[in-house]
XYZ file of C-alpha atoms in Angstrom:
613
model
C -70.876 15.024 -18.011
C -69.492 17.747 -15.776
C -72.785 19.607 -15.873
C -74.876 16.537 -15.172
C -72.791 15.626 -12.136
C -73.519 18.915 -10.451
C -77.101 19.656 -11.405
C -79.180 19.939 -8.251
C -81.519 17.176 -9.438
C -78.636 14.773 -10.107
C -76.554 15.570 -7.057
C -74.770 12.638 -5.426
C -76.679 12.208 -2.161
C -73.906 10.627 -0.089
C -71.480 13.493 0.732
C -68.520 11.192 1.435
C -68.877 9.567 -1.969
C -69.524 12.996 -3.486
C -66.256 14.432 -2.142
C -64.354 11.425 -3.497
C -65.948 11.848 -6.912
C -65.203 15.564 -6.946
C -61.587 14.843 -6.092
C -61.352 12.671 -9.217
C -63.330 15.264 -11.135
C -60.919 18.096 -10.318
C -57.985 15.870 -11.290
C -59.673 15.272 -14.657
C -60.337 19.005 -15.015
C -56.674 19.804 -14.388
C -55.578 17.218 -16.900
C -57.955 18.634 -19.504
C -56.511 22.157 -19.208
C -52.902 20.998 -19.304
C -51.926 20.182 -15.720
C -51.795 21.880 -12.338
C -49.054 24.338 -13.337
C -50.680 27.621 -14.379
C -48.463 28.933 -17.196
C -50.204 32.304 -17.289
C -51.123 31.949 -20.962
C -54.404 33.195 -22.375
C -55.020 29.684 -23.673
C -54.783 28.148 -20.175
C -57.108 30.802 -18.741
C -59.648 30.322 -21.512
C -59.722 26.564 -20.931
C -60.343 27.072 -17.206
C -62.956 29.731 -17.942
C -64.805 27.312 -20.247
C -64.772 24.624 -17.545
C -66.022 27.092 -14.978
C -68.902 28.045 -17.268
C -69.973 24.433 -17.530
C -69.761 23.962 -13.757
C -71.794 27.114 -13.115
C -74.971 25.524 -14.444
C -74.890 23.021 -11.597
C -75.707 23.155 -7.885
C -74.255 26.280 -6.274
C -72.801 24.509 -3.264
C -71.058 21.931 -5.411
C -69.866 24.663 -7.723
C -68.188 26.458 -4.807
C -66.628 23.268 -3.423
C -65.244 22.159 -6.783
C -63.784 25.570 -7.565
C -62.108 25.630 -4.138
C -60.759 22.111 -4.594
C -59.509 22.974 -8.096
C -57.773 26.093 -6.731
C -56.077 24.136 -3.946
C -54.622 21.671 -6.436
C -53.358 24.354 -8.820
C -50.101 26.274 -8.610
C -51.921 29.383 -9.699
C -51.038 32.913 -10.718
C -53.141 35.836 -9.593
C -55.415 35.998 -12.655
C -56.362 32.346 -12.364
C -57.140 32.616 -8.647
C -59.405 35.588 -9.357
C -61.103 33.639 -12.129
C -61.765 30.639 -9.880
C -63.434 32.696 -7.164
C -67.215 32.099 -7.239
C -69.396 35.095 -8.030
C -70.608 37.258 -5.151
C -74.225 36.208 -5.578
C -73.233 32.562 -5.172
C -71.276 33.217 -1.994
C -74.219 35.138 -0.550
C -76.557 32.197 -1.227
C -74.015 29.532 -0.423
C -74.880 28.908 3.196
C -78.648 28.946 2.869
C -80.180 25.598 3.790
C -82.069 25.701 0.489
C -78.828 25.097 -1.402
C -77.060 22.869 1.099
C -79.791 20.532 2.295
C -82.481 20.915 -0.340
C -85.966 19.454 0.047
C -84.923 17.094 2.840
C -84.240 20.024 5.155
C -87.611 21.631 4.432
C -89.344 18.459 5.625
C -87.037 18.144 8.654
C -87.630 21.795 9.539
C -91.391 21.196 9.431
C -91.083 18.168 11.711
C -88.746 19.719 14.265
C -90.504 23.057 14.493
C -92.608 21.842 17.409
C -91.436 22.381 20.990
C -89.295 19.506 22.263
C -88.267 18.147 18.892
C -85.283 20.478 18.599
C -83.402 18.681 21.352
C -83.964 15.371 19.561
C -82.398 16.841 16.420
C -79.376 18.152 18.350
C -78.876 14.724 19.919
C -79.088 13.116 16.493
C -76.604 15.540 14.905
C -74.133 15.074 17.775
C -74.271 11.300 17.453
C -72.569 9.030 14.902
C -75.584 9.230 12.554
C -75.423 5.564 11.607
C -78.396 3.552 10.376
C -79.263 2.462 13.896
C -79.436 6.104 15.049
C -81.680 6.939 12.113
C -84.078 4.086 12.869
C -84.313 5.072 16.535
C -84.999 8.715 15.720
C -87.584 7.870 13.084
C -89.399 5.528 15.462
C -89.410 8.204 18.171
C -90.778 10.805 15.784
C -93.548 8.586 14.400
C -94.801 7.906 17.919
C -95.704 11.578 18.098
C -96.325 12.448 14.444
C -97.666 9.561 12.391
C -97.846 11.753 9.290
C -94.051 12.107 9.033
C -92.835 11.296 5.522
C -89.101 11.179 6.271
C -87.317 7.923 5.525
C -84.384 6.312 7.305
C -82.205 6.939 4.260
C -83.131 10.639 4.141
C -82.170 11.085 7.801
C -78.883 9.284 7.159
C -78.043 11.535 4.195
C -79.069 14.635 6.140
C -76.698 13.726 8.960
C -73.860 13.065 6.521
C -74.583 16.337 4.746
C -74.595 18.259 8.000
C -71.300 16.719 9.096
C -69.441 17.707 5.921
C -71.110 21.059 5.196
C -69.492 24.451 5.682
C -69.591 25.640 9.281
C -71.838 28.561 8.296
C -74.318 26.138 6.717
C -74.384 24.034 9.873
C -74.766 27.194 11.939
C -77.814 28.049 9.848
C -79.448 24.803 10.982
C -78.469 25.330 14.617
C -79.867 28.852 14.466
C -83.174 27.463 13.211
C -83.210 24.961 16.070
C -82.464 27.736 18.559
C -85.329 29.805 17.205
C -87.711 26.843 17.407
C -86.828 25.858 20.986
C -89.443 27.896 22.795
C -91.165 27.840 26.155
C -94.270 29.442 27.608
C -92.386 30.617 30.681
C -91.723 34.331 30.126
C -88.743 34.209 32.491
C -87.177 31.330 30.609
C -83.540 31.306 29.627
C -82.527 32.610 26.235
C -82.694 29.945 23.549
C -78.894 29.892 23.079
C -78.519 29.034 26.776
C -80.945 26.134 26.415
C -79.015 24.813 23.425
C -75.691 25.379 25.210
C -76.788 23.445 28.292
C -78.114 20.596 26.192
C -74.897 20.364 24.159
C -72.755 20.519 27.309
C -74.808 17.736 28.882
C -73.830 15.536 25.930
C -70.174 16.568 25.941
C -69.782 16.222 29.720
C -72.309 13.498 30.683
C -70.816 12.610 34.081
C -73.148 13.471 36.955
C -70.142 14.437 39.081
C -67.782 16.587 37.013
C -64.182 17.378 37.824
C -63.062 20.866 38.809
C -61.269 21.145 35.457
C -64.425 20.225 33.533
C -66.538 22.741 35.428
C -63.942 25.453 34.911
C -63.905 24.885 31.139
C -67.728 24.808 30.994
C -68.079 28.024 32.997
C -65.437 29.709 30.887
C -67.112 28.781 27.564
C -70.535 29.833 28.868
C -69.347 33.238 30.004
C -67.394 33.774 26.802
C -70.439 33.058 24.612
C -72.576 35.239 26.872
C -70.095 38.127 26.533
C -69.911 37.684 22.734
C -72.011 39.636 20.231
C -75.367 37.910 19.701
C -74.774 37.391 15.993
C -71.640 35.294 16.657
C -73.125 32.960 19.278
C -74.608 30.462 16.842
C -71.281 30.013 15.020
C -69.471 29.329 18.300
C -72.141 26.957 19.549
C -72.145 25.108 16.242
C -68.362 24.798 16.168
C -68.332 23.315 19.659
C -71.209 20.980 18.894
C -69.756 19.782 15.587
C -66.307 19.249 17.057
C -67.839 16.719 19.435
C -68.982 13.430 17.902
C -70.096 10.412 19.879
C -68.512 7.905 17.547
C -65.319 7.254 19.461
C -64.527 5.060 22.441
C -62.562 7.950 23.945
C -65.214 10.423 25.078
C -62.602 12.669 26.735
C -60.793 13.217 23.438
C -64.171 13.841 21.807
C -65.235 16.570 24.208
C -61.866 18.282 24.014
C -62.087 18.243 20.218
C -65.342 20.138 20.659
C -63.601 22.728 22.843
C -60.799 23.097 20.263
C -63.298 23.598 17.431
C -65.100 26.173 19.540
C -61.903 28.180 20.005
C -60.794 27.741 16.391
C -64.006 29.327 15.134
C -64.234 32.030 17.782
C -61.546 34.081 16.009
C -57.792 34.794 15.987
C -57.659 35.821 19.652
C -59.322 32.593 20.734
C -56.883 30.621 18.586
C -53.958 32.478 20.154
C -55.375 31.949 23.639
C -55.872 28.264 22.877
C -52.240 28.055 21.822
C -51.213 29.654 25.127
C -53.487 27.309 27.092
C -51.759 24.339 25.456
C -48.710 25.316 27.531
C -50.627 25.592 30.809
C -50.343 22.656 33.281
C -53.740 23.339 34.911
C -55.449 22.597 31.581
C -56.299 18.869 31.241
C -53.601 16.956 29.356
C -55.991 15.742 26.607
C -57.202 19.293 25.984
C -53.626 20.588 25.828
C -52.891 18.058 23.089
C -55.971 19.175 21.146
C -55.152 22.868 21.515
C -51.639 22.311 20.167
C -53.264 21.633 16.780
C -54.233 25.310 16.688
C -50.569 26.150 16.069
C -50.423 24.675 12.585
C -53.864 23.910 11.171
C -56.626 26.362 12.071
C -59.224 28.084 9.865
C -57.719 27.378 6.423
C -58.814 29.945 3.798
C -59.687 29.435 0.122
C -56.773 30.103 -2.236
C -58.318 33.173 -3.865
C -58.691 34.773 -0.422
C -54.905 34.925 -0.007
C -54.426 37.167 -3.055
C -57.290 39.358 -1.807
C -55.634 39.670 1.599
C -52.431 40.892 -0.008
C -54.326 43.408 -2.144
C -56.271 44.783 0.834
C -53.023 45.381 2.684
C -51.425 46.880 -0.446
C -48.596 44.366 -0.370
C -47.796 43.423 -3.914
C -44.183 42.534 -3.111
C -45.054 39.024 -1.942
C -46.455 37.744 -5.241
C -46.227 39.405 -8.623
C -48.935 38.802 -11.198
C -46.851 35.982 -12.689
C -45.650 34.309 -9.467
C -47.289 30.981 -8.683
C -48.853 30.243 -5.315
C -48.481 26.622 -4.221
C -49.724 24.561 -1.286
C -50.872 26.036 1.999
C -48.221 24.804 4.436
C -49.711 26.059 7.690
C -52.661 28.047 8.963
C -52.717 29.536 12.467
C -54.111 32.463 14.426
C -52.728 35.425 12.490
C -50.808 34.026 9.522
C -51.193 31.520 6.707
C -47.974 30.114 5.209
C -47.965 29.262 1.504
C -45.430 27.977 -1.032
C -44.024 30.236 -3.740
C -42.696 28.942 -7.048
C -39.152 30.237 -6.379
C -38.750 27.773 -3.499
C -39.522 30.257 -0.740
C -42.351 30.401 1.795
C -44.606 33.426 2.285
C -46.473 34.135 5.513
C -49.610 36.200 4.817
C -51.246 38.169 7.621
C -54.997 37.809 7.971
C -56.541 41.259 7.257
C -57.636 43.103 10.366
C -56.186 40.363 12.575
C -54.855 42.793 15.180
C -58.149 44.728 15.445
C -60.284 41.580 15.554
C -57.992 40.025 18.141
C -58.171 43.132 20.336
C -61.995 43.076 20.244
C -62.024 39.386 21.119
C -59.572 39.798 23.984
C -61.954 42.378 25.448
C -64.683 39.695 25.362
C -62.336 37.248 27.107
C -61.443 39.821 29.753
C -65.121 40.591 30.398
C -65.883 36.879 30.713
C -63.023 36.376 33.180
C -64.108 39.419 35.193
C -67.562 37.893 35.566
C -66.114 34.503 36.516
C -63.737 36.093 39.010
C -66.688 37.803 40.681
C -69.520 35.284 40.510
C -68.071 31.975 39.284
C -67.226 28.922 41.351
C -63.547 29.913 41.109
C -64.082 33.536 42.097
C -60.848 35.059 43.334
C -58.800 32.149 41.972
C -58.375 33.175 38.342
C -55.290 35.367 38.563
C -53.254 32.896 36.550
C -55.893 32.737 33.794
C -55.968 36.512 33.657
C -52.183 36.503 33.285
C -52.438 33.999 30.413
C -54.995 36.215 28.616
C -52.903 39.324 29.259
C -49.781 37.596 27.974
C -51.600 36.338 24.863
C -52.909 39.834 24.164
C -49.433 41.340 24.369
C -48.100 38.563 22.167
C -50.750 39.311 19.547
C -49.657 42.950 19.369
C -46.090 41.829 18.736
C -46.829 39.007 16.302
C -49.019 41.109 14.014
C -46.346 43.830 13.708
C -44.096 42.652 10.890
C -41.438 45.264 11.717
C -41.026 43.664 15.140
C -41.042 40.260 13.469
C -38.068 41.243 11.301
C -36.124 42.251 14.427
C -37.008 38.957 16.117
C -35.561 37.091 13.152
C -32.358 39.147 13.406
C -32.124 38.273 17.116
C -32.628 34.580 16.321
C -29.897 34.650 13.670
C -27.470 36.019 16.268
C -28.660 33.748 19.101
C -28.468 30.307 17.531
C -25.124 28.613 16.801
C -24.207 27.601 13.262
C -23.942 23.915 14.172
C -25.524 21.437 16.556
C -24.364 17.910 17.431
C -26.996 15.210 16.978
C -25.695 11.939 18.394
C -22.186 11.677 16.918
C -22.901 13.836 13.866
C -22.572 17.567 13.354
C -25.541 19.266 11.715
C -25.817 22.741 10.227
C -28.370 24.777 12.162
C -30.075 27.192 9.786
C -32.255 30.066 10.937
C -34.647 30.739 8.051
C -34.646 34.521 8.319
C -36.862 36.840 6.319
C -35.479 38.124 3.021
C -38.512 40.275 2.234
C -41.447 41.607 4.224
C -44.193 44.216 4.215
C -47.104 45.258 6.413
C -49.046 42.097 5.532
C -46.509 39.435 4.590
C -43.071 37.978 5.264
C -40.990 35.854 2.887
C -38.266 33.389 3.837
C -36.269 30.536 2.278
C -37.908 27.147 2.573
C -36.129 24.776 4.951
C -35.178 21.430 3.424
C -36.148 18.094 4.902
C -39.167 16.776 6.787
C -41.092 17.832 9.876
C -39.854 16.559 13.228
C -42.981 14.422 13.740
C -42.391 12.703 10.378
C -39.091 11.138 11.487
C -39.616 7.370 11.455
C -36.313 6.284 13.041
C -37.238 6.616 16.728
C -33.643 6.556 18.005
C -32.616 9.302 15.585
C -35.712 11.231 16.635
C -34.606 10.986 20.273
C -31.113 12.182 19.358
C -32.595 15.266 17.674
C -34.835 15.799 20.725
C -31.873 15.568 23.148
C -29.776 18.004 21.147
C -32.480 20.586 20.575
C -33.979 20.431 24.090
C -30.494 20.988 25.516
C -29.908 23.985 23.246
C -33.142 25.760 24.170
C -32.743 25.123 27.924
C -29.251 26.618 27.729
C -30.754 29.927 26.540
C -32.931 30.102 29.660
C -30.195 29.092 32.096
C -27.822 31.738 30.764
C -30.403 34.327 31.736
C -30.608 35.844 28.294
C -33.049 36.037 25.424
C -35.036 32.964 24.404
C -38.078 32.026 22.307
C -41.049 30.920 24.407
C -42.778 28.798 21.763
C -40.311 26.426 20.095
C -42.630 23.546 19.226
C -41.998 20.818 16.670
C -44.002 22.590 13.971
C -41.156 25.099 13.591
C -38.419 22.686 12.589
C -37.362 20.763 9.466
C -34.707 18.015 9.519
C -32.659 16.960 6.505
C -30.767 13.847 7.609
C -29.045 13.375 4.249
C -27.894 16.982 4.048
C -27.016 17.074 7.770
C -29.059 20.216 8.400
C -31.823 21.448 10.701
C -33.924 24.433 9.679
C -35.664 26.660 12.239
C -38.375 29.203 11.426
C -41.170 31.310 12.978
C -39.761 33.375 15.836
C -42.871 35.354 16.765
C -42.378 34.504 20.453
C -38.732 35.572 20.608
C -37.917 37.988 23.449
C -36.830 41.428 22.311
C -34.813 42.322 25.407
C -32.845 40.376 28.007
C -34.557 39.955 31.396
C -33.719 42.291 34.260
C -31.540 41.007 37.117
C -34.549 40.986 39.433
C -36.522 38.879 36.955
C -33.830 36.199 37.093
C -33.611 36.331 40.881
C -37.402 35.978 41.169
C -37.343 33.165 38.625
C -34.832 31.354 40.810
C -37.126 31.800 43.803
C -40.147 30.536 41.850
C -38.211 27.489 40.642
C -36.990 26.757 44.166
C -40.576 26.775 45.465
C -41.563 24.451 42.610
C -39.112 21.644 43.433
C -40.664 18.676 45.205
C -38.507 15.684 46.161
C -35.798 16.983 43.885
C -38.099 17.238 40.864
C -39.467 20.318 39.169
C -43.281 20.495 39.206
C -44.575 22.611 36.335
C -47.969 22.798 38.027
C -46.437 24.367 41.125
C -44.302 26.639 38.998
C -47.347 27.993 37.161
C -48.851 29.079 40.482
C -45.574 30.728 41.492
C -45.766 33.005 38.447
C -48.181 35.382 40.175
C -46.344 35.296 43.490
C -42.912 36.278 42.170
C -41.688 39.215 40.133
C -42.675 39.872 36.523
C -45.427 37.367 35.590
C -44.872 37.915 31.858
C -41.248 36.787 32.032
C -41.960 33.694 34.133
C -45.022 32.835 32.074
C -42.755 32.894 29.019
C -40.366 30.491 30.797
C -43.286 28.186 31.538
C -44.536 28.401 27.945
C -41.046 27.649 26.662
C -40.668 24.527 28.820
C -44.108 23.196 27.890
C -43.604 23.925 24.168
C -40.386 21.909 24.369
C -42.408 18.933 25.598
C -42.638 17.997 21.907
C -39.034 16.926 22.456
C -38.832 16.091 26.173
C -41.805 13.704 25.915
C -39.489 11.384 23.964
C -36.901 11.381 26.747
C -36.616 9.621 30.086
C -36.218 11.533 33.353
C -32.534 10.616 33.315
C -32.182 11.930 29.753
C -33.825 15.211 30.737
C -31.537 15.584 33.756
C -28.488 15.048 31.575
C -29.803 17.521 28.984
C -30.236 20.194 31.663
C -26.773 19.530 33.065
C -25.266 19.661 29.571
C -27.088 22.948 29.015
C -25.647 24.271 32.279
C -22.110 23.674 30.981
C -22.657 26.687 28.745
C -23.070 28.820 31.848
C -25.773 29.523 34.416
C -26.602 33.114 35.345
C -25.540 33.835 38.924
C -28.785 35.767 39.578
C -30.675 32.563 38.828
C -28.348 30.221 40.743
C -28.262 32.043 44.075
C -31.925 31.664 45.119
C -31.987 28.059 43.900
C -29.637 27.030 46.700
C -28.672 23.348 46.540
C -30.290 22.904 43.160
C -28.275 25.831 41.839
C -25.063 24.272 43.099
C -25.942 21.075 41.285
C -26.213 22.999 38.049
C -22.804 24.573 38.614
C -21.170 21.334 39.711
C -22.620 18.405 37.719
C -20.561 15.816 39.601
C -22.756 16.256 42.708
C -26.029 16.674 40.841
C -27.274 13.093 41.092
C -26.937 13.178 44.882
C -29.069 16.284 45.377
C -31.601 16.632 42.566
C -33.164 15.261 39.415
C -35.281 16.637 36.626
C -38.506 15.164 35.300
C -41.204 15.781 32.746
């Protein structure tokens, strides 16, 4: 039965149904070998090996997908993960259209090879792909080519297949379209530019676009142009596939396309996207999309994680008999995974620092071109600061020795307890207990993620307490972490504990006196009608002192919006005033003037100032 299900001539044509069936299939496979706990015995391995042999006779794409799904569901030891990895020849063939799309694609390729048909295919693949879309496309095609043998059902299945295929497989199709979009004009634009402009016209259909939209479009165009030619199709495909016209909210759709573009551009783009999520000049909907890059970006196959550790010669993370559990988070440079002893291991992506450096050079070249010839020429200083800051952060975050020191600083910085409402909670910094050049291991925090709290009032109490704590670090003029978002916290209400982890954005040294004085000046210039404007503050970063320090303050405040968004303006004001009770650095207070006095003397605060989101 297993063989028949995956033979190319018996393949389930509907990919949604196919994925559901393969989910049940892998569950049955696990049950047949004795469960999802790999016991390391020869008997267990032999059973899995026999199953793999039966699966191998089927379709190569399905074989890869099922092995990956099986691996993700298994708490596997190293030998099993190596066994589950598909053979090299299969991975080399995996993303060929011949294996992914079969005979349907050969017919579609023949139809769309003619000039002008490529744009119709792009429009179709960017749409919802429902039966109505298929009928319209087929009717349009038959007007021009009566000999077309494609059916409505074949177009529907092709669209579904494209939507759920590996990015590389979809990029293969887009590359074919790019090669087939031709023109007789020798001075014509490169084919990637034609595809880019067509995709953008679908993502941003308004005839009159906002300044923010045009800035994003120019930035993406120049970035792709500055990228190596061989990577352009992947980036175009990621952007195109992230955008789907099947939602009533077209803004969210287009920003999903931008996020997918950055996610698949590489670790530097992911890191830059994370930084942009804390930048007020970026549209709010896009900031929300980019925040997803902090916890769920570019998830690898399970067997890749063991290979990463081997390449970096770090065998201390997992022994041959340790079991690797669920992937808990996947971001720019690290992937966090469960270990059977109850700990969590962060594994560094191989070559992340080198790849990121190369990508940041591409970003810098793109910005240089925009700053010279773009519509915002001479106005991109703040963007250049964001890229520069992200590049420096990448150098720090990929150095595990620095990471260990940051964890030591965090352990000393945070108090042992925090009051949530009327209750005292233990505040636990989940420091590293083992690390090497390519991994870091820490205890697993108990409880649930902040966003999983269902009791909204309790959630607000946690938000008030934690927002107050982090703001107090800034007001004291000392060290703080500039990226404390909700993905770095676990709450155990029954055990009265809060666990904090991931301190890759923790400052290593306290700010200089002049940094604090300039920060006070920048904040003063950013108050309008007694309220702090983060947009104004972001522009003050360049005008005052050390832009890296003030950019970190801005990033910290925006990252904390995970908590402050749950609070009213009055709540936020009270949180800031409570934070000030722990002390406000005099270098920061002096340039703030009246606002600084309000921080020092809360009883007069409501008469002279307020704080808002």
